[in-house]
Every structure is written in structure tokens, then in C-alpha cells.
Coordinates of C-alpha atoms in Angstrom, one line a residue:
X59 CA 12.5 0.8 43.9
X60 CA 10.4 -2.2 43.2
X61 CA 7.4 -4.0 44.5
X62 CA 7.5 -7.0 46.7
X63 CA 8.5 -10.2 44.9
X64 CA 9.3 -13.8 45.6
X65 CA 8.9 -13.9 49.4
X66 CA 7.8 -17.2 51.0
X67 CA 6.7 -17.1 54.7
X68 CA 9.2 -18.7 57.0
X69 CA 12.0 -18.8 54.4
X70 CA 15.3 -17.9 55.9
X71 CA 17.2 -15.0 54.3
X72 CA 18.4 -11.5 55.1
X73 CA 16.9 -8.0 55.6
X74 CA 19.3 -5.1 55.3
X75 CA 17.5 -2.3 57.0
X76 CA 18.0 1.5 56.4
X77 CA 21.0 1.1 54.1
X78 CA 22.2 3.6 51.5
X79 CA 21.8 1.8 48.3
X80 CA 24.4 2.5 45.6
X81 CA 23.0 0.3 42.9
X82 CA 25.8 0.1 40.4
X83 CA 24.1 2.2 37.7
X84 CA 25.8 5.5 38.6
X85 CA 22.4 6.9 39.6
X86 CA 22.1 8.8 42.9
X87 CA 22.1 6.7 46.1
X88 CA 19.0 6.3 48.2
X89 CA 18.0 4.8 51.5
X90 CA 16.0 1.6 51.5
X91 CA 15.4 -1.8 53.1
X92 CA 16.6 -4.6 51.0
X93 CA 15.4 -8.2 51.4
X94 CA 17.3 -11.3 50.3
X95 CA 15.6 -14.7 50.0
X96 CA 17.1 -17.9 48.5
X97 CA 20.3 -16.1 47.4
X98 CA 18.5 -13.4 45.4
X99 CA 17.2 -9.9 46.1
X100 CA 13.5 -10.3 46.5
X101 CA 12.5 -6.8 47.6
X102 CA 13.7 -3.2 47.7
X103 CA 11.4 -1.0 49.8
X104 CA 11.1 2.2 51.7
X105 CA 13.0 2.4 55.0
X106 CA 11.2 0.4 57.7
X107 CA 9.0 -1.5 55.3
X108 CA 10.7 -4.8 55.2
X109 CA 9.3 -7.7 57.2
X110 CA 11.8 -10.0 58.9
X111 CA 9.6 -13.1 58.4
X112 CA 12.3 -15.4 59.9
X113 CA 15.1 -13.7 58.1
X114 CA 18.2 -12.2 59.7
X115 CA 17.9 -8.5 60.1
X116 CA 20.9 -6.1 59.8
X117 CA 20.6 -2.5 60.9
X118 CA 22.7 -0.9 58.1
X119 CA 22.1 2.7 59.1
X120 CA 25.2 4.7 57.9
X121 CA 26.4 1.8 55.7
X122 CA 26.3 1.7 51.9
X123 CA 25.0 -1.4 50.1
X124 CA 26.6 -2.0 46.7
X125 CA 26.7 -4.9 44.2
X126 CA 29.7 -7.0 44.9
X127 CA 32.8 -5.7 43.1
X128 CA 34.1 -7.4 40.0
X129 CA 37.9 -7.8 39.7
X130 CA 38.3 -7.5 35.9
X131 CA 42.0 -8.5 36.1
X132 CA 42.7 -11.2 38.6
X133 CA 45.6 -13.6 39.0
X134 CA 43.9 -16.0 41.4
X135 CA 44.0 -19.0 39.0
X136 CA 45.6 -21.2 41.7
X137 CA 44.9 -19.2 44.8
X138 CA 41.2 -19.9 44.6
X139 CA 42.1 -23.5 44.9
X140 CA 45.0 -23.4 47.4
X141 CA 43.6 -20.7 49.7
X142 CA 39.9 -21.4 49.7
X143 CA 38.9 -18.6 52.1
X144 CA 40.4 -16.1 49.6
X145 CA 40.7 -13.3 52.2
X146 CA 42.7 -11.1 49.8
X147 CA 39.6 -10.6 47.7
X148 CA 36.5 -11.3 49.8
X149 CA 37.9 -8.8 52.4
X150 CA 37.7 -6.1 49.7
X151 CA 34.1 -6.8 48.7
X152 CA 35.1 -8.7 45.5
X153 CA 32.4 -11.2 44.6
X154 CA 33.6 -12.1 41.1
X155 CA 37.0 -12.4 39.5
X156 CA 38.1 -12.7 35.8
X157 CA 40.9 -15.3 35.5
X158 CA 43.1 -16.5 32.7
X159 CA 44.8 -13.1 32.2
X160 CA 47.7 -11.8 30.2
X161 CA 47.7 -14.7 27.7
X162 CA 49.1 -17.2 30.2
X163 CA 47.2 -19.7 32.4
X164 CA 46.7 -23.4 32.9
X165 CA 44.0 -24.4 30.4
X166 CA 43.9 -25.7 27.7
X167 CA 47.1 -27.6 28.1
X168 CA 48.8 -31.0 27.6
X169 CA 51.3 -32.5 30.0
X170 CA 54.3 -30.8 28.2
X171 CA 52.8 -27.3 28.0
X172 CA 51.5 -27.5 31.6
X173 CA 55.0 -28.3 32.9
X174 CA 56.4 -25.3 30.9
X175 CA 53.7 -22.9 32.2
X176 CA 54.2 -24.0 35.8
X177 CA 57.8 -22.8 35.5
X178 CA 57.1 -19.8 33.3
X179 CA 54.4 -18.2 35.6
X180 CA 55.5 -19.5 39.0
X181 CA 56.3 -15.9 39.8
X182 CA 52.6 -15.0 39.2
X183 CA 50.8 -17.9 40.8
X184 CA 53.4 -20.0 42.7
X185 CA 53.9 -23.7 41.9
X186 CA 52.4 -25.4 45.0
X187 CA 54.1 -28.6 46.1
X188 CA 51.8 -31.7 45.9
X189 CA 49.1 -29.8 44.1
X190 CA 46.8 -32.0 42.0
X191 CA 46.7 -30.7 38.4
X192 CA 43.8 -32.8 37.5
X193 CA 42.5 -30.9 34.4
X194 CA 43.7 -30.2 30.9
X195 CA 40.7 -28.5 29.2
X196 CA 39.0 -25.2 30.1
X197 CA 35.8 -27.1 31.0
X198 CA 37.7 -29.4 33.3
X199 CA 39.4 -26.4 35.0
X200 CA 36.1 -24.7 35.6
X201 CA 34.7 -27.9 37.0
X202 CA 37.6 -28.0 39.4
X203 CA 36.8 -24.5 40.6
X204 CA 33.1 -25.5 41.1
X205 CA 34.1 -28.0 43.8
X206 CA 34.3 -25.0 46.1
X207 CA 35.5 -21.4 45.8
X208 CA 34.8 -18.3 47.8
X209 CA 33.9 -15.9 45.0
X210 CA 32.4 -16.3 41.5
X211 CA 34.9 -16.7 38.7
X212 CA 35.0 -16.1 34.9
X213 CA 37.8 -17.4 32.6
X214 CA 39.5 -15.9 29.6
X215 CA 41.2 -18.4 27.3
X216 CA 44.8 -17.4 27.3
X217 CA 46.2 -16.8 23.7
X218 CA 49.8 -17.5 24.7
X219 CA 48.9 -20.8 26.3
X220 CA 46.9 -21.7 23.1
X221 CA 49.9 -20.8 20.9
X222 CA 52.3 -22.9 23.1
X223 CA 49.9 -25.9 22.9
X224 CA 49.5 -25.5 19.1
X225 CA 53.1 -24.8 18.0
X226 CA 55.4 -24.5 21.0
X227 CA 57.4 -21.4 22.0
X228 CA 59.0 -20.6 18.7
X229 CA 59.4 -16.9 17.6
X230 CA 57.9 -17.3 14.1
X231 CA 54.6 -16.9 12.3
X232 CA 52.1 -19.7 12.6
X233 CA 51.6 -22.0 9.7
X234 CA 48.1 -22.4 8.2
X235 CA 47.7 -25.6 10.1
X236 CA 49.0 -24.2 13.3
X237 CA 46.7 -21.2 13.1
X238 CA 43.8 -23.5 12.4
X239 CA 44.7 -25.5 15.5
X240 CA 44.7 -22.4 17.6
X241 CA 41.3 -21.4 16.3
X242 CA 39.9 -24.8 17.1
X243 CA 41.3 -24.5 20.7
X244 CA 39.8 -21.1 21.2
X245 CA 36.5 -22.2 19.8
X246 CA 36.5 -25.2 22.2
X247 CA 37.3 -23.0 25.1
X248 CA 34.5 -20.6 24.3
X249 CA 32.1 -23.5 24.0
X250 CA 33.2 -24.7 27.4
X251 CA 32.4 -21.4 29.0
X252 CA 35.2 -18.9 28.6
X253 CA 34.0 -15.4 28.4
X254 CA 36.7 -14.3 25.9
X255 CA 40.4 -14.4 25.1
X256 CA 43.4 -12.7 26.8
X257 CA 46.8 -11.9 25.4
X258 CA 50.1 -11.0 27.0
X259 CA 51.9 -9.3 24.1
X260 CA 55.1 -8.5 26.1
X261 CA 55.2 -12.2 27.3
X262 CA 56.4 -15.2 25.4
X263 CA 55.1 -17.0 23.4
X264 CA 52.0 -14.9 22.9
X265 CA 54.1 -11.9 21.8
X266 CA 55.3 -13.7 18.7
X267 CA 51.8 -13.5 17.2
X268 CA 51.3 -11.0 14.4
X269 CA 48.4 -8.6 14.2
X270 CA 46.9 -10.8 11.5
X271 CA 47.1 -13.9 13.7
X272 CA 45.4 -12.0 16.5
X273 CA 42.6 -10.9 14.2
X274 CA 41.9 -14.5 13.1
X275 CA 41.7 -15.7 16.7
X276 CA 39.5 -12.7 17.7
X277 CA 37.1 -13.5 14.9
X278 CA 36.5 -16.9 16.6
X279 CA 35.9 -15.1 19.9
X280 CA 33.5 -12.6 18.4
X281 CA 31.5 -15.4 16.7
X282 CA 31.0 -17.0 20.1
X283 CA 29.9 -13.7 21.7
X284 CA 33.1 -13.1 23.8
X285 CA 35.5 -10.2 24.1
X286 CA 39.3 -9.7 23.7
X287 CA 41.4 -8.5 26.7
X288 CA 45.0 -7.8 25.6
X289 CA 48.0 -6.8 27.6
X290 CA 49.3 -5.1 24.6
X291 CA 52.9 -4.8 23.2
X292 CA 54.1 -1.8 25.1
X293 CA 53.2 0.4 28.1
X294 CA 56.2 2.5 27.7
X295 CA 57.9 3.7 24.4
X296 CA 55.4 3.0 21.7
X297 CA 52.4 2.7 24.0
X298 CA 50.0 4.6 21.8
X299 CA 51.0 2.6 18.8
X300 CA 50.4 -0.6 20.8
X301 CA 46.9 0.6 21.9
X302 CA 46.2 1.5 18.3
X303 CA 47.1 -2.0 17.2
X304 CA 44.5 -3.4 19.6
X305 CA 41.8 -1.1 18.3
X306 CA 42.6 -2.3 14.8
X307 CA 42.4 -5.9 15.9
X308 CA 38.9 -5.2 17.3
X309 CA 37.8 -3.3 14.2
X310 CA 39.1 -5.9 11.8
X311 CA 37.7 -8.9 13.7
X312 CA 34.4 -7.3 15.0
X313 CA 35.4 -8.5 18.5
X314 CA 34.6 -6.3 21.6
X315 CA 37.8 -5.0 23.2
X316 CA 38.7 -4.7 26.9
X317 CA 42.1 -3.2 27.5
X318 CA 43.9 -4.8 30.4
X319 CA 45.5 -2.5 33.0
X320 CA 45.3 0.4 30.6
X321 CA 48.1 2.5 32.0
X322 CA 50.6 5.0 30.5
X323 CA 53.7 4.1 32.4
X324 CA 57.4 5.2 32.4
X325 CA 58.7 8.7 32.3
X326 CA 58.3 8.9 28.5
X327 CA 54.6 8.9 29.0
X328 CA 54.3 11.3 32.0
X329 CA 51.2 13.5 31.5
X330 CA 50.2 11.8 28.3
X331 CA 47.0 10.1 29.5
X332 CA 44.9 12.4 27.4
X333 CA 46.6 11.2 24.3
X334 CA 45.4 7.7 25.1
X335 CA 41.9 8.8 26.0
X336 CA 41.6 10.8 22.7
X337 CA 42.6 7.6 20.8
X338 CA 40.0 5.6 22.7
X339 CA 37.3 8.2 22.3
X340 CA 37.9 8.2 18.6
X341 CA 37.7 4.4 18.5
X342 CA 34.4 4.4 20.5
X343 CA 32.9 7.2 18.3
X344 CA 33.8 5.0 15.3
X345 CA 31.8 2.0 16.6
X346 CA 34.4 0.1 18.7
X347 CA 32.9 -1.7 21.7
X348 CA 35.6 -0.8 24.1
X349 CA 36.2 -0.9 27.9
X350 CA 39.3 -0.9 30.0
X351 CA 40.5 -1.6 33.5
X352 CA 43.2 -0.1 35.8
X353 CA 44.5 -0.4 39.3
X354 CA 44.8 2.7 41.6
X355 CA 48.5 2.5 42.3
X356 CA 51.7 3.7 40.6
X357 CA 54.0 0.7 40.6
X358 CA 53.3 -2.3 38.4
X359 CA 54.2 -5.9 39.2
X360 CA 55.4 -8.9 37.1
X361 CA 58.1 -11.4 37.0
X362 CA 61.8 -10.4 36.7
X363 CA 62.1 -12.6 33.7
X364 CA 59.4 -10.6 31.9
X365 CA 62.0 -7.8 31.3
X366 CA 64.1 -10.0 29.1
X367 CA 64.0 -9.3 25.3
X368 CA 61.7 -11.7 23.6
X369 CA 64.4 -13.5 21.6
X370 CA 66.0 -14.4 24.8
X371 CA 62.9 -16.3 26.0
X372 CA 62.2 -18.2 22.8
X373 CA 61.6 -21.9 23.3
X374 CA 60.5 -21.6 26.9
X375 CA 62.1 -21.6 30.4
X376 CA 64.8 -24.2 29.6
X377 CA 66.4 -22.4 26.6
X378 CA 66.0 -19.0 28.4
X379 CA 68.1 -20.2 31.3
X380 CA 70.7 -21.6 28.9
X381 CA 71.0 -18.2 27.2
X382 CA 71.5 -16.5 30.5
X383 CA 74.3 -19.0 31.4
X384 CA 76.2 -18.3 28.2
X385 CA 78.4 -15.2 28.7
X386 CA 78.3 -14.0 25.1
X387 CA 74.5 -14.3 24.8
X388 CA 74.2 -12.7 28.2
X389 CA 76.2 -9.7 26.9
X390 CA 73.8 -9.4 24.0
X391 CA 70.9 -9.4 26.5
X392 CA 72.5 -6.7 28.5
X393 CA 73.0 -4.5 25.5
X394 CA 69.4 -4.9 24.5
X395 CA 68.1 -4.1 27.9
X396 CA 70.4 -1.2 28.9
X397 CA 71.3 0.5 25.6
X398 CA 68.4 -0.2 23.3
X399 CA 65.3 -0.9 25.4
X400 CA 64.0 -4.4 24.9
X401 CA 60.4 -5.3 24.1
X402 CA 60.3 -7.0 27.4
X403 CA 61.1 -3.6 29.0
X404 CA 58.4 -1.9 27.0
X405 CA 61.0 -0.3 24.6
X406 CA 62.5 1.7 27.4
X407 CA 66.2 1.2 28.5
X408 CA 66.1 -0.5 31.9
X409 CA 66.4 1.6 35.1
X410 CA 67.7 -0.7 37.8
X411 CA 66.6 1.6 40.6
X412 CA 62.9 1.0 39.7
X413 CA 63.0 -2.8 39.9
X414 CA 62.3 -4.1 43.4
X415 CA 62.3 -7.8 44.3
X416 CA 58.9 -8.7 45.9
X417 CA 59.1 -12.5 46.0
X418 CA 61.4 -15.4 45.2
X419 CA 60.6 -19.0 44.5
X420 CA 63.7 -20.2 46.5
X421 CA 63.5 -19.7 50.2
X422 CA 67.3 -19.1 50.3
X423 CA 66.9 -15.9 48.4
X424 CA 64.3 -14.2 50.6
X425 CA 66.9 -11.8 52.0
X426 CA 66.8 -10.0 48.6
X427 CA 63.1 -9.2 49.0
X428 CA 62.4 -5.5 49.2
X429 CA 65.7 -4.5 47.6
X430 CA 66.1 -3.1 44.1
X431 CA 68.5 -4.5 41.6
X432 CA 70.5 -1.2 42.1
X433 CA 70.6 -1.9 45.9
X434 CA 71.9 -5.4 45.3
X435 CA 74.5 -4.0 42.9
X436 CA 75.7 -1.5 45.4
X437 CA 76.0 -4.3 48.0
X438 CA 78.1 -6.2 45.5
X439 CA 80.4 -3.1 45.2
X440 CA 78.9 -1.2 42.3
X441 CA 78.7 2.5 43.4
X442 CA 78.4 4.2 40.1
X443 CA 75.0 3.8 38.4
X444 CA 74.9 6.6 35.8
X445 CA 71.6 7.7 34.4
X446 CA 69.5 6.5 37.3
X447 CA 66.1 8.2 37.7
X448 CA 66.8 10.2 40.8
X449 CA 66.5 9.5 44.5
X450 CA 65.9 5.8 44.9
X451 CA 63.8 6.2 48.0
X452 CA 61.5 8.6 46.2
X453 CA 61.0 6.2 43.3
X454 CA 60.2 3.2 45.6
X455 CA 57.8 5.1 47.7
X456 CA 55.9 6.0 44.6
X457 CA 56.6 9.8 44.9
X458 CA 58.9 9.8 41.8
X459 CA 57.7 9.1 38.3
X460 CA 60.3 6.4 37.9
X461 CA 61.6 4.7 34.7
X462 CA 63.5 7.6 33.1
X463 CA 65.1 4.9 31.0
X464 CA 68.8 5.7 30.6
X465 CA 70.4 3.6 33.3
X466 CA 73.3 1.3 32.3
X467 CA 74.8 -1.4 34.4
X468 CA 77.3 1.1 35.8
X469 CA 81.0 0.5 36.5
X470 CA 82.1 -3.0 37.4
X471 CA 84.0 -3.6 40.6
X472 CA 87.2 -5.7 40.7
X473 CA 85.1 -8.9 40.7
X474 CA 83.3 -7.9 37.6
X475 CA 79.9 -7.2 39.2
X476 CA 77.5 -5.0 37.5
X477 CA 73.8 -4.4 38.0
X478 CA 73.0 -6.6 35.0
X479 CA 75.1 -9.4 36.5
X480 CA 73.0 -9.1 39.7
X481 CA 69.8 -9.4 37.5
X482 CA 71.3 -12.3 35.6
X483 CA 72.4 -14.1 38.7
X484 CA 69.0 -13.6 40.4
X485 CA 67.2 -15.2 37.4
X486 CA 69.6 -18.2 37.4
X487 CA 69.6 -18.7 41.1
X488 CA 65.7 -18.5 41.3
X489 CA 65.1 -20.4 38.0
X490 CA 63.1 -17.4 36.7
X491 CA 60.8 -17.5 39.7
X492 CA 61.4 -14.0 41.0
X493 CA 58.6 -11.5 41.2
X494 CA 59.1 -7.7 41.1
X495 CA 57.5 -4.4 41.7
X496 CA 58.2 -2.0 38.8
X497 CA 58.1 1.6 40.0
X498 CA 57.3 3.4 36.8
X499 CA 53.8 4.9 37.3
X500 CA 52.5 8.4 37.0
X501 CA 49.8 9.8 39.3
X502 CA 48.4 12.3 36.8
X503 CA 47.9 9.5 34.3
X504 CA 46.3 7.2 36.9
X505 CA 43.7 9.8 37.9
X506 CA 42.9 10.8 34.3
X507 CA 42.3 7.3 33.1
X508 CA 40.1 6.2 36.0
X509 CA 37.7 9.0 35.2
X510 CA 37.0 7.7 31.7
X511 CA 33.4 6.4 31.3
X512 CA 34.6 3.1 29.8
X513 CA 36.8 2.4 32.9
X514 CA 36.4 -0.5 35.2
X515 CA 38.5 -1.7 38.2
X516 CA 41.0 -4.5 38.2
X517 CA 43.6 -5.4 40.8
X518 CA 46.1 -7.3 38.6
X519 CA 47.0 -8.7 42.0
X520 CA 49.7 -11.3 42.3
X521 CA 49.1 -13.2 45.5
X522 CA 52.5 -15.0 45.9
X523 CA 55.9 -13.9 47.2
X524 CA 57.1 -12.5 50.5
X525 CA 56.0 -8.9 49.7
X526 CA 53.5 -8.9 46.8
X527 CA 52.0 -5.7 45.5
X528 CA 49.4 -4.3 48.0
X529 CA 46.9 -4.0 45.2
X530 CA 46.1 -7.7 45.7
X531 CA 44.6 -6.8 49.0
X532 CA 43.7 -3.1 48.6
X533 CA 42.5 -2.1 45.2
X534 CA 38.8 -1.7 45.7
X535 CA 38.8 0.0 49.1
X536 CA 41.6 2.3 47.8
X537 CA 39.3 3.4 45.0
X538 CA 36.5 4.1 47.4
X539 CA 38.5 5.5 50.3
X540 CA 41.4 7.4 48.8
X541 CA 40.2 8.4 45.3
X542 CA 36.5 8.9 46.2
X543 CA 36.3 10.1 49.8
X544 CA 39.7 11.7 50.2
X545 CA 40.5 13.0 46.8
X546 CA 37.1 13.4 45.1
X547 CA 38.4 12.1 41.8
X548 CA 35.1 10.2 41.4
X549 CA 31.8 10.3 43.2
X550 CA 30.7 7.4 45.2
X551 CA 28.0 6.5 42.7
X552 CA 30.3 6.8 39.7
X553 CA 33.0 4.6 41.4
X554 CA 30.6 1.8 42.4
X555 CA 29.4 1.7 38.8
X556 CA 33.0 1.4 37.6
X557 CA 33.5 -1.5 40.0
X558 CA 30.3 -3.4 39.6
X559 CA 27.6 -2.5 37.0
X560 CA 29.9 -1.7 34.1
X561 CA 32.1 -4.8 34.4
X562 CA 28.9 -6.9 34.7
X563 CA 27.8 -5.5 31.4
X564 CA 31.1 -6.3 29.7
X565 CA 30.9 -9.9 31.0
X566 CA 27.3 -10.1 30.0
X567 CA 26.4 -11.4 33.5
X568 CA 22.9 -12.6 33.9
X569 CA 21.2 -11.1 37.0
X570 CA 24.3 -9.7 38.6
X571 CA 26.2 -6.4 39.0
X572 CA 23.3 -4.2 40.2
X573 CA 21.0 -3.9 43.2
X574 CA 17.8 -5.0 41.6
X575 CA 14.9 -7.3 42.5
X576 CA 15.6 -10.8 41.0
X577 CA 19.4 -10.3 40.9
X578 CA 21.7 -12.7 42.7
X579 CA 22.7 -11.4 46.1
X580 CA 26.4 -10.6 45.5
X581 CA 26.6 -7.7 47.9
X582 CA 29.0 -5.6 49.9
X583 CA 28.2 -3.4 52.9
X584 CA 30.8 -0.8 53.6
X585 CA 31.1 2.4 55.6
X586 CA 31.9 5.3 53.1
X587 CA 33.4 7.3 56.0
X588 CA 35.9 4.7 57.1
X589 CA 36.6 2.4 54.2
X590 CA 40.4 2.3 53.8
X591 CA 43.0 0.1 52.2
X592 CA 45.6 -0.8 54.9
X593 CA 47.9 -3.0 52.7
X594 CA 51.3 -1.3 52.2
X595 CA 54.4 -2.2 50.3
X596 CA 56.1 -3.3 53.5
X597 CA 53.1 -5.2 54.9
X598 CA 50.9 -6.0 51.8
X599 CA 48.7 -8.8 53.2
X600 CA 46.4 -6.6 55.3
X601 CA 42.7 -6.6 55.0
X602 CA 41.0 -3.2 54.6
X603 CA 38.9 -1.5 57.2
X604 CA 35.3 -0.4 56.8
X605 CA 33.9 -3.5 55.1
X606 CA 31.9 -5.4 57.7
X607 CA 29.7 -7.6 55.4
X608 CA 30.2 -9.4 52.1
X609 CA 27.8 -11.8 50.5
X610 CA 28.3 -14.2 47.6
X611 CA 25.2 -15.7 46.2
X612 CA 23.4 -14.7 49.4
X613 CA 25.9 -16.4 51.7
X614 CA 28.1 -14.4 54.0
X615 CA 31.8 -14.7 53.4
X616 CA 32.5 -11.7 55.7
X617 CA 30.2 -11.5 58.6
X618 CA 30.5 -8.5 61.0
X619 CA 34.1 -8.2 59.9
X620 CA 34.9 -11.9 60.4
X621 CA 35.7 -14.3 57.6
X622 CA 33.2 -17.2 57.6
X623 CA 35.2 -19.7 55.5
X624 CA 32.1 -20.3 53.3
X625 CA 32.7 -21.3 49.7
X626 CA 29.5 -20.2 47.9
X627 CA 31.2 -19.1 44.7
X628 CA 30.3 -20.4 41.2
X629 CA 32.0 -20.4 37.8
X630 CA 30.1 -18.0 35.6
X631 CA 30.2 -19.4 32.1
X632 CA 29.5 -17.7 28.8
X633 CA 26.6 -19.1 26.8
X634 CA 24.5 -17.8 24.0
X635 CA 22.0 -16.6 26.6
X636 CA 24.5 -14.7 28.8
X637 CA 27.1 -15.5 31.4
X638 CA 25.9 -17.4 34.4
X639 CA 26.4 -20.4 36.7
X640 CA 25.4 -23.6 35.0

């Protein structure tokens, strides 16, 4: 606890009285009065010691006070602008998000690249009608956010977007000139405030980059003091090799490494989390500056088009759709997906029972939401789906491990329908805009990875579609309610450190991430006995319970359980002196 500091008589602010402080360090919690003045914590004192002095007083007996949670893997790049109250995140106690994930976002761009990206990742972020795309550079995008957002935001320059801008969507090595152009774009983005660089190495065009190309770009990031956050080349077959490649990129470039949604998915990896953790521990012992994030659920979520083999997506959305329309090329795609296991499917032959539609761009296709590709195939007359992973209901509920990886399209009916044809038709009808849940997780792996001391929390939450993944609304309370209180996988203090202090250190945040005098008042008050995620797969847009107060920069965004509509968030930009609001 600290001495009094910074109080001015008559200054409005906040006194949180008798709260249990969980300060983000992992140290034992303690009871205290906490005073906020001018958007910063100005005193932490013994219970009953704080003087109101014109400030609002909250009796927080029985409530825990934690630093606001940092979502290390957010897909709110447009949602922060189109839904300013941002209830999905502020309702969870999130006060900072890291955008620009998986190598694909909307800056830096030119007009052509922006149009391609709007179609390519509409399943992630939507493509709002009438939206004003009034930026092209990273700096301009951050300035747009600073017009008014609910939470603080950091941005990763997306490597796939950079590659598209520098050389298009071709599946080939970069020329020397193209690599130099990419390096210049990354350097400019870092100078404009990006905290690092992301990759999506199962998504085009970023996946076409070689290890050597990634090393060269990461050297630029490292020289600017940022970090590299890859969605690596496989989370299924070859996952460990993919993780090892990212460690090598970090070693060769000297760039700190943050592994995005670091899961071990698909049945081929069931129970193999320790293999991953051993690899990471060896890297850390060898000097690698390494952290990771995960979400506390089994299913993943992405676009349906992401499952295509990379060659089928070369050139961008237009050529992809043309290949799907061509029967001969479509048959080659089917063979790669069902018999071989395409890179888009993480090297595992597709299991149609695990792929559940969660959202569509076209309103005319919403009747397919909630159904798997296997369900739709059966409705079309395909009853024989050999090699499926077991009871479909168990897989979808998350009770099965999913993703066994031997399913073929099954027998065709008299009309020629197969599960692959259902998949193909869905992509064509929805112009690649379909979002899916991918039921391939493993509970043993999820628990083991979240215990690792380099772990942080990230929702990977997609906010669009009729039935998005509930992690977009429930990740942080699920950690604290289900895995801390109910299951005892982590202690309360450990978990809060995973969700606040540790990510703040990775982001090099100045005066944020801990309950300390002088720190910005990004705060969440929650009830450890009742905090619960209420979002489900059937009704995913439900706010959690047990989080009555959330403050961003000292301003209430949730007040006594009610959203205020306030927009006190700032972009936090990387500089040589740390990451902070400019």
C-alpha cells in the first residue's frame, strides 16, 4: 500500500471503500480503500481511511477490485466504431483491446487492397453499409478511433495486409524490391504507433510468406521495440512444427514473441499440451522473450472460406470464387480437403460434423445458422457420412473432442449432393461471407495451457453473425467464474495477473495494468462469488453477471450494472518511451 498522493480538495473522483484489491501482480489480495482523482489512482489506504472530499463513494465490501482486463486477441477493428458502447467487452471488464490480429486488418491499405480486405474478412468484422472508410494509414486509423471509443485500443500491423499492399495476393516469394517495400510499410506502421506485427499463416496472402521473409519483417519490428504475434501455420497436424518455426523466427530476428490463441486442437493433438509447453519452456530457457494467449472454450471460430487450401485462395476473393465455380477445380479442392488435409484445414482431413455455421453475410441464408455442414448435407439427402467423429450432438456441445479427421463427403444422392457440395454452394451463395464455429478443442489441453506462467487471456471474439462464438461476450468472466471459482484451475490472484498485469507488461503499457498509485484508473469491480459468463452457443450476446462497475480512464462505462454509453477510451500507441495515449 502507498502513501497519499495527488489529492486536491474539492476535486471530483471516486473512493472505492473496503474492496478486496487483486492488484494484477499475482500477489495475495488485500482489503483497502482506493481513491481515484483525475482519472488516476491517487491513494491506496487502510480500510476506512479514505476521505470522500467531494468524490463519489462506493461501498465495495465483498467485491474484488482488479485492473481492467486486457483482451490480447480482439477482432473489434470495426465494432469499436460501429457499436460505440461496445457492451460485448466493457460488460466483461475489458478496458483495453489489441486489434489488427491474424495478419488481416484495414491499415495500411490503398483503395484496391481495402476493397479486397472488406470482402476477405467480412465474416470476421462485417462490411457495414454506408460506413465511412476515411483512413488508409495506421496513423489515420488510430486517429479515427480516437474520435470516441469505449475502451483503450492497441494495434498490430497485419503482415498479410502489408503483403497484399506490397505485392498482391500471389503465392510466391517476395522479390527483393517487394520485401523492401513490406519492411518500409512495417516501419511506418510502427512509427505511427503500432505495438507490433501480427500474422495469419493459415490465411492468404500472409501464409505465402517464407520463414526468411517473416524474419526480415520481424527484425524491423524488433528494432522499433515491438513484438510479433503470429497465428502460425497449423493448430492441427504439424502444430508443434508450426510453433517451433515461430520460435525460430523470434530467435533469428531478436523479436519478442506472443503466440496467438495458442491451442492444441483437433483429435490428433488430444492430450498433447505438455509437448507444446515443453517446447515453449525450452525456448524461454534459451532466452526467447515469449508469451501467449488463449480463450477458455473448446470450439474455435473463423470464416468458412478459411478452410480452403491456400492455392484455391490465391489472388484474393474474386479468383477464389471463380475456382469454386469451376467443377474440375472444385473437385481438386474437395480432394485436398477430404482426402489429404489442406493447409487451410490445419493439415487434418475435414470433418463436416464439426463445422457449424454461425453467421452469414446474406440475410437469405440465415436459416442455415446453427447447422453443421453435415446437417445441411443430410437435409439435401446425404445420409451416409463415413468416418465422422462420433455423435454430432456431443461434438457441437463441446463434450466430444471433435475433428477426428477422416470424414469424406459421403455418398451422393440422386441429385449429386455431397457434403462438399453443400460447403461449396454455401461459399458461392454467401460470397465467402459465412462465419463458422469449428468444434475441435480438447479440455485437457485448454486447462494445461492456461496454467502456464507466460499465459494471458484473449477472446479471439468475432462480433458479427447471427450466432457468434460466446467467447466474444464471455471470455473473462468464464476464466474467473468457471475456471477459478468452480474448477480451481487457477487462483483468483493468478488469473487476474494473467488477464491484466502480464499483458500490460507485454504491451509495455505506461502506468496501466496494476492497482498502483499513479496508474490510470482502468478498473473492474466484480463479485468473485457470482461472476459468471451467461453467453451460450444458442444465445451468445448475453452480458455476464457479477460485474457491477467498470471504469476506463477513471470514467464509468458500467455503473451499478448499467451501461453508461461513455466513450473514454484512447488509442495506446507504442513509442520509444512505452505504450501510452498521445
